[in-house]
Amino acid sequence: MSPKITTELLKQLRQVMKNPKYVQEPIQAYIVPSGDAHQSEYIAPCDCRRAFISGFDGSAGTAIITEQHAAMWTDGRYFLQAAHQMDNNWTLMKMGLKDTPTQEDWLVSVLPECSKVGVDPFIIPADQWKRMSKALRSAGHDLVPVKENLIDTIWTDCPQRPCKPLITLDLSYTGVSWRDKIVALRSKMAERKVMWFVVTALDEVAWLFNLRGSDVEYNPVFFAYAVIGMNTIRLFIDGDRMMDPAVREHLQLDSTLEPEFKIQVMPYGSILSELQAVGAGLSPKEKVWLSDKASYALTEAIPKAYRYLTPYTPICIAKAVKNAAETEGMRRAHIKDAVALCELFNWLEKEVPKGTVTEIIAADKAEEFRSQQKDFVELSFATISSTGPNGAIIHYKPVPETNRTLSVNEIYLLDSGAQYKDGTTDVTRTMHFGTPSAYEKECFTYVLKGHIAVSAAIFPNGTKGHLLDSFARSALWDCGLDYLHGTGHGVGSFLNVHEGPCGISYKTFADEPLEAGMIVSDEPGYYEDGSFGIRIENVVLVIPAETKYNFKNRGSLTFEPLTLVPIQTKMIDVNLLTEKECTWVNEYHQKCREVVGAELERQGRHEALRWLLRETEPLARVQ
Amino acid sequence: MSPKITTELLKQLRQVMKNPKYVQEPIQAYIVPSGDAHQSEYIAPCDCRRAFISGFDGSAGTAIITEQHAAMWTDGRYFLQAAHQMDNNWTLMKMGLKDTPTQEDWLVSVLPECSKVGVDPFIIPADQWKRMSKALRSAGHDLVPVKENLIDTIWTDCPQRPCKPLITLDLSYTGVSWRDKIVALRSKMAERKVMWFVVTALDEVAWLFNLRGSDVEYNPVFFAYAVIGMNTIRLFIDGDRMMDPAVREHLQLDSTLEPEFKIQVMPYGSILSELQAVGAGLSPKEKVWLSDKASYALTEAIPKAYRYLTPYTPICIAKAVKNAAETEGMRRAHIKDAVALCELFNWLEKEVPKGTVTEIIAADKAEEFRSQQKDFVELSFATISSTGPNGAIIHYKPVPETNRTLSVNEIYLLDSGAQYKDGTTDVTRTMHFGTPSAYEKECFTYVLKGHIAVSAAIFPNGTKGHLLDSFARSALWDCGLDYLHGTGHGVGSFLNVHEGPCGISYKTFADEPLEAGMIVSDEPGYYEDGSFGIRIENVVLVIPAETKYNFKNRGSLTFEPLTLVPIQTKMIDVNLLTEKECTWVNEYHQKCREVVGAELERQGRHEALRWLLRETEPLARVQ
């Protein structure tokens, strides 16, 4: 992978930073955040401005360009990737390490006195604006909104904003109609005494209206905003997608409806002026609810006294707790996904020794097997198909320059998932197609112990996910090993593979308590730079637990794995497992056999079934 | 324990809340925080305003009195105690439970429109003021400072502010002179580009000047503030204690010194006007460093643009990492403390069956044995001597009304500690002097497993204590049991028994990473309301750990118990322990034997020595 040469681009950017056509006064620094106007994690090509200016295309990172410097903040998942993709113009700021300055501190240390720092107000979340603005102000600088995005002014071949057709989801998939979701939302609004709610996150718009799209790769969302009043519904969306009879029928656009359920469709670009009109027409005590991560531009449209900002919106919280229809859909999706992976691993086992399978071929084959399954829509993220040293690049994606051939001498790590109409999957398995070394097995077994410790954890109702993070690390810590990423993230139901408000991470303290029906990933790992990567990931459902004393009737929770793909027993050093852990693996594999075995049988995939049976032989502990 | 009758007091308070002598306009609510003007956890009798108005005298709690209501917020340690001590005028707000409103939310729900809420600006920390003020303002109310403390106006027999003699500590105790501490502090100030540092916490003043006092029971501190400039040192302190030749010599008040080490002694009450003078004389860029927990009154003395506020001060952080002299002192103190407890438990074992030992007698006896030890100063907190159901009151203190007789049929919980000139101790042991039930042993063993899980934990450098909290709960959680308090707190070195900035608690996310030399407690528990309480507490020192792979040279940490008191093996269900846990107990007891045994021998305490040897017989696991 050779880095992107950015010398000329940075020169151009520094010129527009002083160009009165775009800025009232010259700015001494320009911030390029990761997201789009909806603060999405995964973004459309037209929104990949940070990747355009720097070359670094990981899913998280903020670039800041000053007259002298260009710096990139990203987290442990991307240290190696960012270092590879950026040229010498850039300084990598490794977030999470002790000596790494924050963006604010760094700016203060490099800026000349009384500097102006610019940012696109539609891209920067209001909470980040506030923090950054305060820190800069207290050092004598100013954060200023720059209306025209400066990257766009130098990005001559910027792609168009996508505007793809919509998919309507009926009750069998969603469990609840959009009307009932609006009713529930309005009741939450009434509880908090707010009159308006502004839906800015793309997955929240999609979830609310039981619609899906494909404007952003891997994320079945579409560019839209919504503004929900107590008696009005406004949907801001472009293109002729609202002409589709199925969509019109689904949203009842042509029906005679009670006025409070009549959806007014408006152009996507009119959100700011419409919201400003809402803001101007508020009477005292009429509050407007926004996420504190909504863009600074939209937040400013509402006068400060009328804003009601929360870190998580009521939609985010409702969306996280899956209902019976969604849970059943997720189960079905994961069984189909397991069928595809059994096929893949059976195929790899035969093909890898021939030396003809590259990371890209393996990823494509995984997609091919998945696409054979019912209701398959697309992948849920770029497949991480990585062998040997590439496995240590935590969010690696094989490209021709890095594409490595799988062999019987290296560990292979596959982190992949798909969008099915009934659910979203995300699974990581780490395999060896030859004979793993004792050290590789040792590391794999510690990771497995961490995975089991989380998956089998029992905890009282009301526990936040971050309190479980250390369980995943304990076995690694005992030997002086660790991994620089969180242990789990929320997973959407035919929606974004990463969603809030819950997760399992030492970094997140604002997560909402885990509740039965929430779905998260459990994915500890271990990475040895330049050698190999190990990760074991299941998607797990939060379910009630049965305990001897039941927390004085407070109730307890545990996890049920939805992912049902064998964990390679060849990689396990059985003697490092406790009896309980050994039983967990055997019971998990027994369930894979029963559930996925039956589906393989039904689909007539006999060779993959034989592979499954071989891979799920019970472990025997030496006593 | 009968509740305090507060009807008349509340009536009087509500009158002064409308009295123009004290308030410009009538206030509709008055907040009575827990602390004093230094935000101390433990306070002098003259500062016990919340206890005076409500009857509830636990160490944490905030009272709010409106025209109609009186409500008390406290945490899980005090739910039972507060319920017992308060009459029907009061509503108990159980913090940490899901449905308990915050103070702000509750005020907004009960106040008439456009209310004024009053508070003593010297008592409320600036960060709380800010949060409360913002929440009230956004609901149309106002938080207003009330100069005269309204409780004091109705507290006719309020005791005087104490002003006791000081103790000077030489280098053999402190390891570092006050001059060197000032030099280190100024270098931290230079790093952050601040010109002034205001010392508001009593233990920080004491630590900085290597002085101790006894103005507050259990906490060897004295009422004082300090303001440190780059070239000046001002100490605000009252009384003739500065006339003591030993103190004058220690502070070199009469020596010819470089001007930057010359201490100016000023009256305690002049801090506000002096600080206002400092604030008025600042030139641009001259910042003043304050804790964000300093009082609103002192914080307001510095114009906003000149304030530099941090959650932890450089003194708080420096003080937490004990140097070799302090660590050695803490070790010595804990050995002496163990000698006293061996004597006590040996005595209890003989006396309890006679039915003549009450909780108070046992507590007094513990103090008697401790006071026989060298350099004993006082207790480090009110002894929690509790048997049977009293043990479930987490911060119980025996009083004649509740005083229960120890018996061979009930669990006895003793949480106690002392101040020695060389260190501070805090230890909890849970004992049965008859035959514990299988259920009691089961619960005890889960608590012990949690204690060991923390004590033996290995974790990478840079880990924050709160990430270890769940380790202490895992064994309890598995059976549906939990406890409603944190697992550990920082411990001072001949200073406050509770100190920041580190700890082990699910509630603390702003804790500083653990470092070698820090000292915390490890004290999981289990409480069965109306029946018994179990807690096992050691004070532990953070030390470097040796691991197989050493976190890629990031280094690793673990704990070394400083407390060396036997854990009653009779209470342990050995079959619930893993082999590793069993070995931990045996090795711990072996160390108690060696270290404390030698000291018992040296002090000629042969009977207690025999008790120690009996109690530290190795556990044998049934295989």
Coordinates of C-alpha atoms in Angstrom, one line a residue, chain A residues 93-542:
Chain A
M93 CA -2.0 11.2 16.4
K94 CA -2.6 7.9 18.2
M95 CA -5.7 8.4 20.3
G96 CA -5.8 6.5 23.5
L97 CA -2.1 6.6 24.1
K98 CA -1.0 8.7 27.1
D99 CA 1.2 11.2 25.3
T100 CA -1.1 12.0 22.4
P101 CA -2.5 15.5 22.6
T102 CA -6.1 16.2 22.1
Q103 CA -7.1 18.1 19.0
E104 CA -7.7 21.2 21.1
D105 CA -4.4 21.0 22.9
W106 CA -2.5 20.4 19.7
L107 CA -4.2 23.4 18.0
V108 CA -3.4 25.6 20.9
S109 CA 0.3 24.5 20.8
V110 CA 0.8 25.1 17.1
L111 CA -1.4 28.1 16.3
P112 CA -0.2 31.7 16.1
E113 CA -2.0 34.1 18.5
C114 CA -5.6 35.0 17.9
S115 CA -6.1 32.4 15.1
K116 CA -9.3 31.4 13.4
V117 CA -10.1 27.7 13.0
G118 CA -12.6 26.8 10.4
V119 CA -15.0 23.8 10.1
D120 CA -18.0 22.9 8.0
P121 CA -21.0 23.6 10.4
F122 CA -23.0 20.9 8.7
I123 CA -20.4 18.2 9.4
I124 CA -19.3 19.0 13.0
P125 CA -21.6 17.6 15.7
A126 CA -22.8 20.3 18.1
D127 CA -21.2 18.7 21.1
Q128 CA -17.8 18.7 19.4
W129 CA -18.3 22.3 18.3
K130 CA -19.0 23.3 21.8
R131 CA -16.0 21.6 23.3
M132 CA -13.6 22.7 20.6
S133 CA -14.9 26.2 20.5
K134 CA -14.6 26.6 24.3
A135 CA -11.0 25.3 24.4
L136 CA -10.0 27.5 21.5
R137 CA -11.7 30.6 22.9
S138 CA -10.0 30.1 26.3
A139 CA -6.6 30.2 24.5
G140 CA -7.5 33.3 22.5
H141 CA -8.6 31.6 19.3
D142 CA -11.9 31.4 17.5
L143 CA -13.7 28.4 15.9
V144 CA -15.7 29.7 12.9
P145 CA -18.2 28.0 10.7
V146 CA -17.2 28.0 7.0
K147 CA -20.4 27.6 5.0
E148 CA -18.9 26.1 1.8
N149 CA -17.0 22.9 2.5
L150 CA -13.4 23.8 1.6
I151 CA -12.5 20.2 0.6
D152 CA -15.3 20.3 -1.9
T153 CA -13.9 23.4 -3.5
I154 CA -10.7 21.6 -4.4
W155 CA -12.2 18.2 -5.1
T156 CA -12.7 18.6 -8.8
D157 CA -14.0 15.0 -9.5
C158 CA -16.1 14.7 -6.4
P159 CA -18.8 12.0 -7.0
Q160 CA -22.5 12.9 -6.8
R161 CA -24.7 12.3 -3.7
P162 CA -26.4 9.0 -4.2
C163 CA -30.2 8.8 -4.4
K164 CA -31.1 5.1 -4.7
P165 CA -34.6 3.5 -4.6
L166 CA -36.1 2.6 -1.2
I167 CA -37.1 -0.8 0.2
T168 CA -40.3 -1.0 2.3
L169 CA -40.4 -3.3 5.3
D170 CA -43.7 -4.9 6.4
L171 CA -44.7 -5.9 9.9
S172 CA -43.3 -9.4 9.6
Y173 CA -39.9 -7.8 9.6
T174 CA -40.4 -4.8 11.8
G175 CA -42.9 -6.0 14.3
V176 CA -44.2 -2.4 14.7
S177 CA -45.7 0.0 12.1
W178 CA -44.3 3.4 11.5
R179 CA -47.6 4.9 12.8
D180 CA -47.1 3.1 16.1
K181 CA -43.5 4.2 16.2
I182 CA -44.6 7.8 15.7
V183 CA -47.2 7.4 18.5
A184 CA -44.6 6.0 20.9
L185 CA -42.2 8.8 19.9
R186 CA -44.8 11.5 20.6
S187 CA -45.5 9.9 24.0
K188 CA -41.8 10.2 24.8
M189 CA -41.8 13.8 23.6
A190 CA -44.8 14.5 25.8
E191 CA -43.0 13.0 28.8
R192 CA -40.1 15.3 28.3
K193 CA -42.4 18.2 27.4
V194 CA -41.0 18.9 24.0
M195 CA -43.0 19.8 21.0
W196 CA -40.7 18.9 18.2
F197 CA -38.2 16.1 17.5
V198 CA -35.6 16.4 14.8
V199 CA -34.4 13.1 13.3
T200 CA -30.9 13.6 12.0
A201 CA -29.2 10.2 12.0
L202 CA -29.9 8.2 8.9
D203 CA -30.5 4.9 10.6
E204 CA -33.1 6.6 12.9
V205 CA -35.0 8.0 9.9
A206 CA -34.9 4.5 8.3
W207 CA -36.0 2.8 11.4
L208 CA -38.8 5.2 12.2
F209 CA -40.5 4.9 8.8
N210 CA -39.7 1.2 8.3
L211 CA -37.8 2.0 5.1
R212 CA -34.4 1.0 3.9
G213 CA -32.2 2.4 1.2
S214 CA -28.7 1.9 -0.3
D215 CA -27.3 5.4 -0.5
V216 CA -24.4 4.4 1.8
E217 CA -22.5 1.2 1.0
Y218 CA -23.1 -1.6 3.7
N219 CA -25.6 0.6 5.6
P220 CA -29.2 0.2 4.3
V221 CA -30.0 3.9 4.8
F222 CA -30.9 6.8 2.6
F223 CA -30.2 10.5 2.8
A224 CA -33.1 12.1 4.6
Y225 CA -34.1 14.1 7.7
A226 CA -37.4 14.1 9.5
V227 CA -39.0 16.7 11.8
I228 CA -41.8 15.2 14.0
G229 CA -44.2 17.6 15.7
M230 CA -47.0 16.6 17.9
N231 CA -49.4 17.0 15.0
T232 CA -47.1 17.0 11.9
I233 CA -44.6 14.7 10.2
R234 CA -42.1 16.2 7.8
L235 CA -39.8 14.0 5.8
F236 CA -36.9 15.7 3.9
I237 CA -35.8 13.5 1.1
D238 CA -34.8 14.0 -2.5
G239 CA -35.3 12.3 -5.9
D240 CA -38.2 10.5 -7.4
R241 CA -38.1 7.8 -4.8
M242 CA -41.3 9.2 -3.4
M243 CA -42.9 8.4 -6.7
D244 CA -42.5 4.7 -6.2
P245 CA -46.1 3.3 -5.7
A246 CA -44.9 0.8 -3.0
V247 CA -43.3 3.6 -1.0
R248 CA -46.4 5.8 -1.4
E249 CA -48.6 3.0 -0.3
H250 CA -46.3 2.2 2.6
L251 CA -46.3 5.8 3.8
Q252 CA -50.0 6.2 3.0
L253 CA -49.1 9.3 1.1
D254 CA -52.3 9.1 -1.0
S255 CA -54.7 7.9 1.7
T256 CA -57.1 10.0 3.8
L257 CA -55.4 10.0 7.1
E258 CA -55.8 11.8 10.4
P259 CA -53.8 15.0 9.9
E260 CA -51.3 14.0 12.6
F261 CA -50.2 11.0 10.5
K262 CA -50.0 12.8 7.2
I263 CA -46.4 12.9 6.0
Q264 CA -45.3 16.1 4.3
V265 CA -42.5 15.3 1.9
M266 CA -40.0 18.1 1.4
P267 CA -36.7 18.5 -0.4
Y268 CA -33.6 17.2 1.5
G269 CA -31.9 20.6 1.1
S270 CA -34.7 22.5 2.7
I271 CA -34.1 21.1 6.2
L272 CA -32.1 24.1 7.4
S273 CA -34.6 26.8 6.3
E274 CA -37.6 24.7 7.5
L275 CA -36.0 24.2 10.9
Q276 CA -35.1 27.9 11.1
A277 CA -38.8 28.6 10.4
V278 CA -39.8 26.2 13.2
G279 CA -37.3 27.9 15.5
A280 CA -38.6 31.3 14.7
G281 CA -42.2 30.3 15.4
L282 CA -41.7 28.7 18.8
S283 CA -43.7 30.1 21.7
P284 CA -42.2 30.0 25.2
K285 CA -41.8 26.5 26.6
E286 CA -42.0 24.9 23.2
K287 CA -38.8 22.9 23.2
V288 CA -37.2 21.1 20.3
W289 CA -35.4 17.8 20.9
L290 CA -32.2 17.1 19.0
S291 CA -29.3 14.7 19.5
D292 CA -26.3 16.5 21.0
K293 CA -24.5 15.0 18.0
A294 CA -26.7 16.7 15.5
S295 CA -24.7 19.1 13.3
Y296 CA -23.8 22.5 14.6
A297 CA -25.7 24.1 11.7
L298 CA -29.0 22.4 12.5
T299 CA -28.6 22.9 16.3
E300 CA -28.0 26.6 15.7
A301 CA -31.3 26.8 13.8
I302 CA -33.1 26.5 17.1
P303 CA -32.6 29.3 19.6
K304 CA -30.6 28.1 22.5
A305 CA -33.4 28.5 25.1
Y306 CA -35.6 26.2 23.1
R307 CA -33.2 23.4 22.5
Y308 CA -33.5 20.1 24.4
L309 CA -30.3 18.1 23.7
T310 CA -29.6 14.5 24.8
P311 CA -26.8 12.2 24.0
Y312 CA -29.2 9.5 22.9
T313 CA -32.5 10.1 21.2
P314 CA -35.7 8.2 22.1
I315 CA -35.4 6.6 18.6
C316 CA -31.9 5.4 19.3
I317 CA -33.0 3.8 22.5
A318 CA -36.2 2.3 21.2
K319 CA -34.3 0.9 18.1
A320 CA -31.7 -0.8 20.3
V321 CA -34.3 -3.0 22.0
K322 CA -35.4 -5.5 19.4
N323 CA -38.9 -6.8 19.4
A324 CA -39.9 -10.5 18.8
A325 CA -40.2 -10.0 15.0
E326 CA -36.8 -8.4 14.8
T327 CA -35.2 -11.0 17.2
E328 CA -36.6 -13.9 15.2
G329 CA -35.4 -12.2 12.0
M330 CA -31.9 -11.8 13.5
R331 CA -31.9 -15.5 14.4
R332 CA -32.8 -16.5 10.9
A333 CA -30.2 -14.2 9.4
H334 CA -27.5 -15.6 11.6
I335 CA -28.4 -19.2 10.6
K336 CA -28.2 -18.4 6.9
D337 CA -24.9 -16.5 7.6
A338 CA -23.5 -19.6 9.3
V339 CA -24.5 -21.8 6.4
A340 CA -22.5 -19.5 4.1
L341 CA -19.5 -19.5 6.4
C342 CA -19.5 -23.3 6.8
E343 CA -19.5 -23.5 3.0
L344 CA -16.6 -21.0 2.9
F345 CA -14.4 -22.6 5.5
N346 CA -15.0 -26.1 4.0
W347 CA -13.9 -24.6 0.6
L348 CA -10.9 -22.8 2.1
E349 CA -9.8 -26.0 3.8
K350 CA -9.5 -27.7 0.4
E351 CA -8.2 -24.7 -1.6
V352 CA -5.7 -23.0 0.7
P353 CA -3.1 -25.7 0.5
K354 CA -3.0 -25.3 -3.2
G355 CA -1.7 -21.7 -2.7
T356 CA -4.2 -20.1 -5.1
V357 CA -6.5 -18.4 -2.6
T358 CA -5.7 -14.7 -1.9
E359 CA -7.4 -12.5 0.7
I360 CA -9.5 -10.9 -2.0
I361 CA -10.6 -14.3 -3.5
A362 CA -11.5 -15.5 0.0
A363 CA -13.6 -12.4 0.6
D364 CA -15.3 -12.6 -2.7
K365 CA -16.0 -16.3 -2.1
A366 CA -17.6 -15.4 1.3
E367 CA -19.8 -12.9 -0.4
E368 CA -20.7 -15.4 -3.1
F369 CA -21.9 -18.0 -0.5
R370 CA -23.8 -15.3 1.4
S371 CA -25.5 -14.0 -1.7
Q372 CA -26.9 -17.5 -2.2
Q373 CA -29.0 -17.1 1.0
K374 CA -32.6 -15.9 1.0
D375 CA -33.2 -12.2 1.5
F376 CA -29.5 -11.3 1.1
V377 CA -29.2 -7.6 0.3
E378 CA -25.5 -6.7 0.6
L379 CA -22.5 -7.0 2.9
S380 CA -22.8 -5.1 6.2
F381 CA -19.2 -3.8 6.0
A382 CA -16.1 -4.2 4.0
T383 CA -14.9 -7.8 4.6
I384 CA -11.7 -8.0 6.7
S385 CA -10.0 -10.9 5.0
S386 CA -6.5 -10.9 6.3
T387 CA -3.7 -13.4 6.7
G388 CA -0.4 -13.3 8.6
P389 CA 0.8 -9.8 9.3
N390 CA -2.2 -8.2 7.7
G391 CA -4.3 -9.7 10.5
A392 CA -2.7 -7.3 12.9
I393 CA -4.2 -4.3 11.0
I394 CA -7.4 -4.3 13.0
H395 CA -9.7 -2.8 10.3
Y396 CA -7.8 -4.1 7.3
K397 CA -9.4 -4.4 3.9
P398 CA -7.5 -6.3 1.3
V399 CA -6.6 -4.3 -1.8
P400 CA -4.5 -5.5 -4.8
E401 CA -1.3 -3.8 -3.3
T402 CA -1.6 -5.7 0.0
N403 CA -3.4 -8.8 -1.2
R404 CA -1.7 -11.8 0.4
T405 CA -2.1 -15.5 -0.4
L406 CA -3.5 -17.7 2.3
S407 CA -1.2 -20.5 3.3
V408 CA -1.0 -23.4 5.7
N409 CA 1.7 -21.4 7.6
E410 CA -0.2 -18.4 8.6
I411 CA -3.2 -17.5 10.7
Y412 CA -6.2 -16.3 8.7
L413 CA -8.6 -13.8 10.2
L414 CA -12.0 -13.2 8.6
D415 CA -14.3 -10.5 10.0
S416 CA -17.4 -10.2 7.8
G417 CA -21.1 -9.8 7.8
A418 CA -24.1 -9.2 5.6
Q419 CA -27.4 -7.4 5.4
Y420 CA -30.4 -9.7 5.0
K421 CA -33.9 -8.3 4.9
D422 CA -34.5 -10.1 8.2
G423 CA -31.3 -9.0 10.0
T424 CA -27.7 -7.9 10.1
T425 CA -24.7 -10.2 10.8
D426 CA -21.1 -9.6 11.9
V427 CA -18.8 -12.5 12.7
T428 CA -15.1 -13.0 13.1
R429 CA -13.3 -16.3 13.0
T430 CA -9.6 -16.9 13.2
M431 CA -8.4 -20.1 11.4
H432 CA -5.3 -21.9 10.8
F433 CA -5.2 -24.3 7.8
G434 CA -2.0 -25.9 8.8
T435 CA -0.5 -26.4 12.2
P436 CA -0.6 -23.4 14.6
S437 CA 2.4 -22.8 16.8
A438 CA 2.1 -23.2 20.6
Y439 CA 2.3 -19.4 21.0
E440 CA -0.5 -18.8 18.4
K441 CA -2.6 -21.3 20.2
E442 CA -1.8 -19.8 23.6
C443 CA -2.9 -16.3 22.4
F444 CA -6.0 -17.7 20.7
T445 CA -7.0 -19.5 23.9
Y446 CA -6.7 -16.3 26.0
V447 CA -8.9 -14.5 23.5
L448 CA -11.4 -17.3 23.6
K449 CA -11.4 -17.2 27.4
G450 CA -12.2 -13.5 27.2
H451 CA -14.9 -14.1 24.6
I452 CA -16.5 -16.7 26.9
A453 CA -16.2 -14.6 30.0
V454 CA -18.3 -11.9 28.4
S455 CA -20.7 -14.3 26.6
A456 CA -21.4 -16.3 29.8
A457 CA -21.4 -13.3 32.1
I458 CA -24.4 -12.9 34.4
F459 CA -25.1 -9.4 35.6
P460 CA -27.9 -7.5 37.3
N461 CA -30.5 -5.5 35.4
G462 CA -29.4 -2.0 34.9
T463 CA -25.7 -2.8 34.3
K464 CA -23.9 -0.8 31.7
G465 CA -22.0 -2.7 29.0
H466 CA -18.7 -1.0 29.8
L467 CA -18.6 -2.7 33.1
L468 CA -18.2 -6.0 31.3
D469 CA -15.2 -4.9 29.2
S470 CA -12.5 -6.1 31.6
F471 CA -14.0 -9.6 31.7
A472 CA -12.8 -9.9 28.1
R473 CA -9.3 -8.9 28.9
S474 CA -8.6 -10.6 32.2
A475 CA -7.0 -13.8 30.7
L476 CA -4.9 -11.7 28.4
W477 CA -3.9 -9.3 31.1
D478 CA -2.7 -12.2 33.3
C479 CA 0.0 -12.9 30.7
G480 CA 0.8 -9.3 29.8
L481 CA -1.3 -9.1 26.6
D482 CA -4.1 -6.7 25.7
Y483 CA -5.9 -5.3 22.6
L484 CA -6.5 -1.6 21.8
H485 CA -10.1 -1.7 20.9
G486 CA -13.5 -2.0 22.6
T487 CA -15.0 -5.4 23.1
G488 CA -18.4 -4.9 21.5
H489 CA -20.8 -2.6 19.7
G490 CA -24.6 -2.5 19.3
V491 CA -25.8 -4.1 16.1
G492 CA -28.9 -3.0 14.1
S493 CA -31.7 -5.1 12.7
F494 CA -31.2 -4.9 8.9
L495 CA -29.6 -1.6 9.8
N496 CA -26.1 -0.2 10.6
V497 CA -23.7 -2.9 11.9
H498 CA -22.5 -0.4 14.5
E499 CA -25.3 1.4 16.5
G500 CA -25.8 3.0 19.9
P501 CA -26.6 3.4 22.7
C502 CA -25.1 0.3 24.1
G503 CA -21.8 -1.5 23.7
I504 CA -19.0 -3.1 25.7
S505 CA -16.0 -0.8 25.8
Y506 CA -13.6 0.7 28.3
K507 CA -13.9 3.9 26.4
T508 CA -17.7 4.4 26.6
F509 CA -19.1 5.7 29.9
A510 CA -22.2 7.2 28.4
D511 CA -23.7 3.9 27.3
E512 CA -27.2 3.1 28.2
P513 CA -27.8 0.1 30.5
L514 CA -28.1 -3.3 28.8
E515 CA -31.7 -4.5 28.5
A516 CA -33.2 -7.8 27.4
G517 CA -33.6 -7.5 23.6
M518 CA -30.5 -5.5 22.9
I519 CA -28.0 -7.0 20.5
V520 CA -24.2 -6.4 20.8
S521 CA -21.1 -8.0 19.5
D522 CA -18.5 -9.8 21.7
E523 CA -15.2 -9.6 20.0
P524 CA -12.0 -9.6 22.0
G525 CA -8.8 -10.0 20.1
Y526 CA -5.0 -10.0 20.2
Y527 CA -2.7 -8.5 17.6
E528 CA 1.0 -9.0 17.1
D529 CA 2.3 -6.3 14.8
G530 CA 4.0 -7.8 11.8
S531 CA 2.9 -11.3 12.6
F532 CA -0.7 -12.1 13.1
G533 CA -4.1 -11.1 14.4
I534 CA -6.6 -13.0 16.4
R535 CA -10.3 -12.1 17.0
I536 CA -13.3 -14.2 18.0
E537 CA -16.6 -12.4 17.4
N538 CA -20.2 -13.4 17.9
V539 CA -23.2 -11.2 17.8
V540 CA -25.1 -11.9 21.1
L541 CA -28.6 -11.1 22.3
V542 CA -29.2 -9.8 25.8

